[in-house]
């Protein structure tokens, strides 16, 4: 068979199904049984059939693409989220466009124009810094129902979102340090105006109060989720006359910067000071010492966000099935070597 001239009818004949079933396998595979899906996809492979995306998108009035807004592509935290998004959208034959919002000035045009120019069907925003004016433009142009937040979100908005249970994660970290005998626990935060910073600091403060732990203002140190802020936090701690015995960091990157600087200045981790991170990025397991941290299932987070967006696109702007309350994924504490029982406890 000449693969260049293969038609959907050829696939249907090869699979022993109707052309409608082949079309359904390509557009809504979840509606078919696994056996039928495999039968159709095997026929597609054997016939060499290729979907004419341009014709399909014209017919369905879809762009066949989703824009993902990432606050910092250089941050390894986002890799697994993007993998989950890509895998889920790929199953629906939808392309992924990625924009780094770290420098908003580099974006070529207003975000709403990607919708208005028919370049995308929807948007997944990993950046909680999206302005209210941008969101209002989405609403004014009837596309806000096709925007989903993942990981971060914007306070006061009812747009769909998928996030980890950041408050519980912080409480787990403080509880673990308390169980190891630590009473003097410091916290290095994320950026001051970030929703993750607020949630993790809230969890830390709630658990510290519940356990009746001592509180010193200098033990809460502002950071920004980066290695550099971990280094600066370490220098702040080294200057303290009343040092904490443990530090809960708002990200693994902060923890790495903190540990390396403490070690370089003669403070051993965990023997002299225990450290816990947040995220469980790939390096955490292989760092020395291996980092105790709060694990987010980042791949699942991306996959759930992509599935939610696809549903919102399918049901339309006013669709009742488009979930508005946040999807909150559980977290877990991964115990490794960077936190140990306090000396003398």
XYZ file of C-alpha atoms in Angstrom:
345
model
C 0.000 0.000 0.000
C 1.217 3.483 -0.846
C 1.373 5.044 2.622
C 1.170 8.560 1.219
C -2.312 7.815 -0.110
C -3.606 5.902 2.898
C -7.081 7.013 3.925
C -9.062 6.567 7.116
C -11.208 4.029 5.237
C -8.094 1.880 4.718
C -7.410 1.928 8.455
C -11.023 0.972 9.214
C -10.861 -1.916 6.746
C -7.557 -3.158 8.197
C -8.882 -2.964 11.783
C -12.292 -4.398 10.940
C -14.127 -1.423 12.412
C -16.089 1.569 11.129
C -14.493 4.844 10.079
C -16.365 6.461 12.979
C -14.531 4.149 15.387
C -11.166 5.096 13.862
C -12.049 8.780 14.195
C -13.088 8.245 17.798
C -9.811 6.439 18.564
C -7.909 9.479 17.308
C -9.993 12.179 18.969
C -11.498 10.561 22.091
C -9.646 7.281 22.719
C -10.958 7.023 26.282
C -14.434 6.294 24.863
C -13.254 2.991 23.381
C -12.287 -0.245 25.054
C -8.572 -0.950 25.376
C -8.862 -3.867 22.940
C -10.537 -1.709 20.266
C -8.004 1.086 20.732
C -5.111 -1.322 20.282
C -6.793 -2.814 17.221
C -7.164 0.592 15.591
C -3.667 1.818 16.482
C -2.150 -1.404 15.153
C -3.963 -0.795 11.860
C -2.695 2.791 11.796
C 0.871 1.569 12.210
C 0.570 -1.155 9.586
C -1.053 1.120 6.987
C 1.170 4.110 7.719
C -1.835 6.395 8.065
C -1.028 10.010 8.993
C -3.570 12.430 10.431
C -4.025 15.565 8.337
C -3.867 17.961 11.240
C -4.528 21.070 9.213
C -7.728 19.647 7.751
C -8.846 18.235 11.083
C -8.230 21.483 12.923
C -10.088 23.449 10.278
C -13.025 21.064 10.543
C -13.126 21.053 14.355
C -12.142 24.735 14.706
C -9.264 23.691 16.944
C -5.639 24.808 16.842
C -4.416 21.466 18.152
C -1.987 23.163 20.560
C -1.751 24.246 24.204
C 0.519 26.952 25.602
C 2.331 26.195 28.883
C 3.604 29.192 30.849
C 6.713 28.328 32.918
C 8.264 30.861 35.325
C 11.830 29.545 34.898
C 12.749 26.857 32.376
C 16.190 26.558 33.962
C 14.665 25.249 37.193
C 14.747 21.410 37.203
C 11.586 21.374 39.317
C 9.428 21.903 36.227
C 10.813 19.026 34.137
C 8.504 16.304 35.497
C 5.460 18.594 35.401
C 6.151 19.280 31.720
C 6.619 15.550 31.099
C 3.183 14.817 32.604
C 1.591 17.568 30.527
C 3.284 16.462 27.309
C 2.384 12.811 27.748
C -1.285 13.538 28.432
C -1.687 16.040 25.614
C 0.235 13.753 23.252
C -2.367 11.056 23.815
C -4.902 13.522 22.398
C -2.640 14.498 19.493
C -2.231 18.006 20.909
C 1.036 19.929 20.560
C 2.716 21.696 23.496
C 4.073 25.238 23.182
C 6.243 26.501 26.048
C 6.882 30.100 27.098
C 9.318 31.133 29.839
C 7.674 33.916 31.834
C 10.825 34.695 33.829
C 11.277 37.765 31.645
C 7.766 38.893 30.711
C 9.226 41.530 28.386
C 10.414 38.805 25.993
C 6.851 37.601 25.292
C 5.989 38.656 21.756
C 2.402 39.735 22.383
C -0.393 39.782 24.990
C -1.299 36.274 26.100
C -4.927 36.600 25.009
C -3.735 37.101 21.409
C -2.582 33.467 21.268
C -6.266 32.554 21.614
C -7.574 35.288 19.333
C -5.059 34.375 16.605
C -6.215 30.723 16.824
C -2.713 29.532 17.759
C -3.840 27.644 20.864
C -6.928 25.939 22.276
C -5.972 26.440 25.915
C -3.294 27.445 28.398
C -1.680 25.811 31.424
C -0.079 28.383 33.680
C 2.616 27.258 36.124
C 3.214 30.884 37.076
C 1.063 32.428 39.804
C 2.326 35.861 38.804
C -0.220 36.250 36.004
C -1.725 39.708 36.453
C -5.394 40.403 37.118
C -5.476 42.634 34.022
C -4.328 39.714 31.842
C -6.950 37.454 33.389
C -9.620 40.110 32.823
C -8.656 40.133 29.137
C -9.248 36.367 29.049
C -12.707 36.918 30.532
C -13.545 39.846 28.248
C -12.734 37.683 25.229
C -14.523 34.569 26.453
C -11.475 32.319 26.840
C -10.951 32.239 30.631
C -12.625 28.822 30.742
C -9.675 27.427 28.802
C -6.984 28.514 31.294
C -5.841 26.108 34.016
C -3.314 26.835 36.764
C -0.887 24.109 37.834
C 1.427 24.141 40.870
C 0.901 27.873 41.471
C -2.341 29.840 41.356
C -3.725 33.352 41.862
C -5.572 34.204 45.069
C -9.192 35.206 44.690
C -9.763 33.607 41.280
C -12.154 30.774 40.501
C -10.154 29.496 37.522
C -9.440 25.731 37.524
C -6.208 24.717 39.257
C -4.193 21.668 40.274
C -1.809 21.998 43.202
C -0.002 20.014 45.872
C -1.010 20.155 49.531
C 1.723 22.644 50.442
C 0.387 23.374 53.936
C 0.373 19.689 54.888
C 3.853 19.237 53.415
C 5.272 21.972 55.640
C 3.555 20.495 58.677
C 5.060 17.076 57.911
C 8.540 18.599 57.771
C 8.235 20.413 61.103
C 6.630 17.364 62.742
C 9.524 15.160 61.606
C 12.122 17.556 62.993
C 10.195 17.710 66.271
C 10.124 13.897 66.411
C 13.924 13.955 66.044
C 14.158 16.145 69.148
C 14.601 19.530 67.463
C 12.971 22.498 69.141
C 14.861 25.390 67.540
C 13.657 25.194 63.917
C 14.336 27.888 61.313
C 12.547 28.336 57.989
C 13.904 29.737 54.707
C 10.950 30.966 52.641
C 10.317 31.500 48.959
C 9.643 34.918 47.333
C 7.469 37.123 49.511
C 4.592 37.539 47.029
C 4.420 33.873 45.981
C 1.407 31.678 46.865
C 3.641 28.668 47.558
C 5.685 30.749 49.997
C 2.525 31.733 51.846
C 1.134 28.170 51.986
C 4.385 26.567 53.186
C 5.056 29.289 55.751
C 1.469 28.930 57.000
C 1.916 25.183 57.464
C 5.208 25.712 59.260
C 3.741 28.336 61.620
C 0.637 26.240 62.354
C 2.654 23.146 63.212
C 5.178 25.102 65.254
C 2.334 26.617 67.273
C 0.598 23.247 67.684
C 3.783 21.724 69.056
C 4.537 24.710 71.284
C 7.949 25.290 69.722
C 9.921 28.453 70.490
C 9.708 31.223 67.894
C 12.327 33.828 67.043
C 11.764 36.364 64.288
C 15.290 35.889 62.940
C 14.619 32.180 62.419
C 12.325 32.982 59.488
C 14.616 33.987 56.622
C 13.359 35.293 53.306
C 14.530 33.430 50.190
C 13.410 32.951 46.589
C 13.572 29.187 45.915
C 17.123 29.524 44.495
C 20.566 28.126 45.345
C 21.791 31.667 45.939
C 19.113 32.391 48.531
C 20.121 29.202 50.352
C 23.704 30.438 50.465
C 22.610 33.822 51.820
C 20.410 32.134 54.427
C 23.367 30.040 55.587
C 25.440 33.176 56.143
C 22.575 34.687 58.163
C 22.457 31.566 60.343
C 26.236 31.517 60.796
C 26.040 35.061 62.193
C 23.402 34.155 64.809
C 24.381 33.867 68.461
C 21.383 31.595 69.091
C 21.466 29.250 66.125
C 18.672 26.851 65.234
C 19.454 23.140 65.271
C 17.364 22.462 62.158
C 16.200 24.322 59.054
C 13.126 23.676 56.908
C 13.692 25.104 53.418
C 10.866 26.080 51.061
C 12.544 24.274 48.138
C 15.257 21.702 47.493
C 17.322 24.277 45.615
C 17.378 26.465 48.720
C 18.409 23.439 50.803
C 21.314 22.645 48.461
C 22.647 26.202 48.661
C 22.244 26.189 52.438
C 23.982 22.838 52.994
C 26.952 23.579 50.750
C 27.601 26.915 52.473
C 27.185 25.527 55.983
C 29.585 22.685 55.138
C 32.149 25.072 53.652
C 32.062 26.988 56.947
C 32.589 23.981 59.211
C 28.952 23.258 60.122
C 28.228 19.593 59.437
C 24.879 18.461 58.048
C 23.191 16.647 59.690
C 25.514 16.224 62.696
C 25.518 19.922 63.648
C 22.377 21.070 61.838
C 19.542 19.132 60.185
C 18.040 20.335 56.909
C 14.771 19.453 55.122
C 13.762 20.605 51.635
C 10.558 20.679 49.604
C 9.838 19.240 46.095
C 12.027 16.100 45.832
C 13.659 17.032 42.532
C 15.852 14.344 40.964
C 19.115 15.587 42.510
C 17.754 15.307 46.060
C 18.356 11.561 46.241
C 21.957 11.892 45.030
C 23.036 15.005 46.920
C 25.523 14.568 49.773
C 24.017 14.166 52.255
C 20.909 12.773 50.534
C 18.151 15.285 51.173
C 15.169 14.619 53.401
C 12.367 16.449 51.623
C 8.659 16.767 50.942
C 7.802 14.994 47.694
C 5.328 16.433 45.227
C 4.162 14.034 42.520
C 5.105 16.488 39.809
C 4.367 14.198 36.880
C 0.869 13.509 38.221
C 0.405 17.238 38.791
C 1.155 17.965 35.129
C -0.994 15.092 33.889
C -3.994 16.146 36.002
C -3.679 19.746 34.825
C -3.578 18.648 31.180
C -6.595 16.351 31.636
C -8.519 19.129 33.366
C -7.722 21.545 30.550
C -8.774 19.054 27.863
C -12.082 18.631 29.665
C -12.557 22.409 29.860
C -11.831 22.720 26.134
C -14.301 19.938 25.323
C -17.189 21.294 27.412
C -16.669 24.927 26.421
C -16.557 28.164 28.360
C -19.810 27.670 30.238
C -19.630 23.892 30.595
C -20.792 22.699 34.011
C -18.348 19.800 33.845
C -15.357 22.161 33.886
C -14.215 21.862 37.494
C -13.636 25.178 39.276
C -12.662 24.096 42.798
C -8.928 23.302 43.106
C -7.637 19.766 42.661
C -5.264 19.192 45.591
C -2.750 16.342 45.349
C -1.291 14.706 48.428
C 2.388 14.951 49.364
C 4.710 12.698 51.333
C 7.823 13.123 53.445
C 10.843 11.293 52.009
C 13.288 10.540 54.818
C 16.962 10.453 53.827
C 20.223 11.529 55.461
C 20.142 15.320 55.858
C 18.087 15.327 59.059
C 18.939 13.363 62.183
C 18.209 13.289 65.884
C 19.430 16.365 67.710
C 22.533 15.835 69.804
C 21.625 14.871 73.367
C 17.943 14.227 72.607
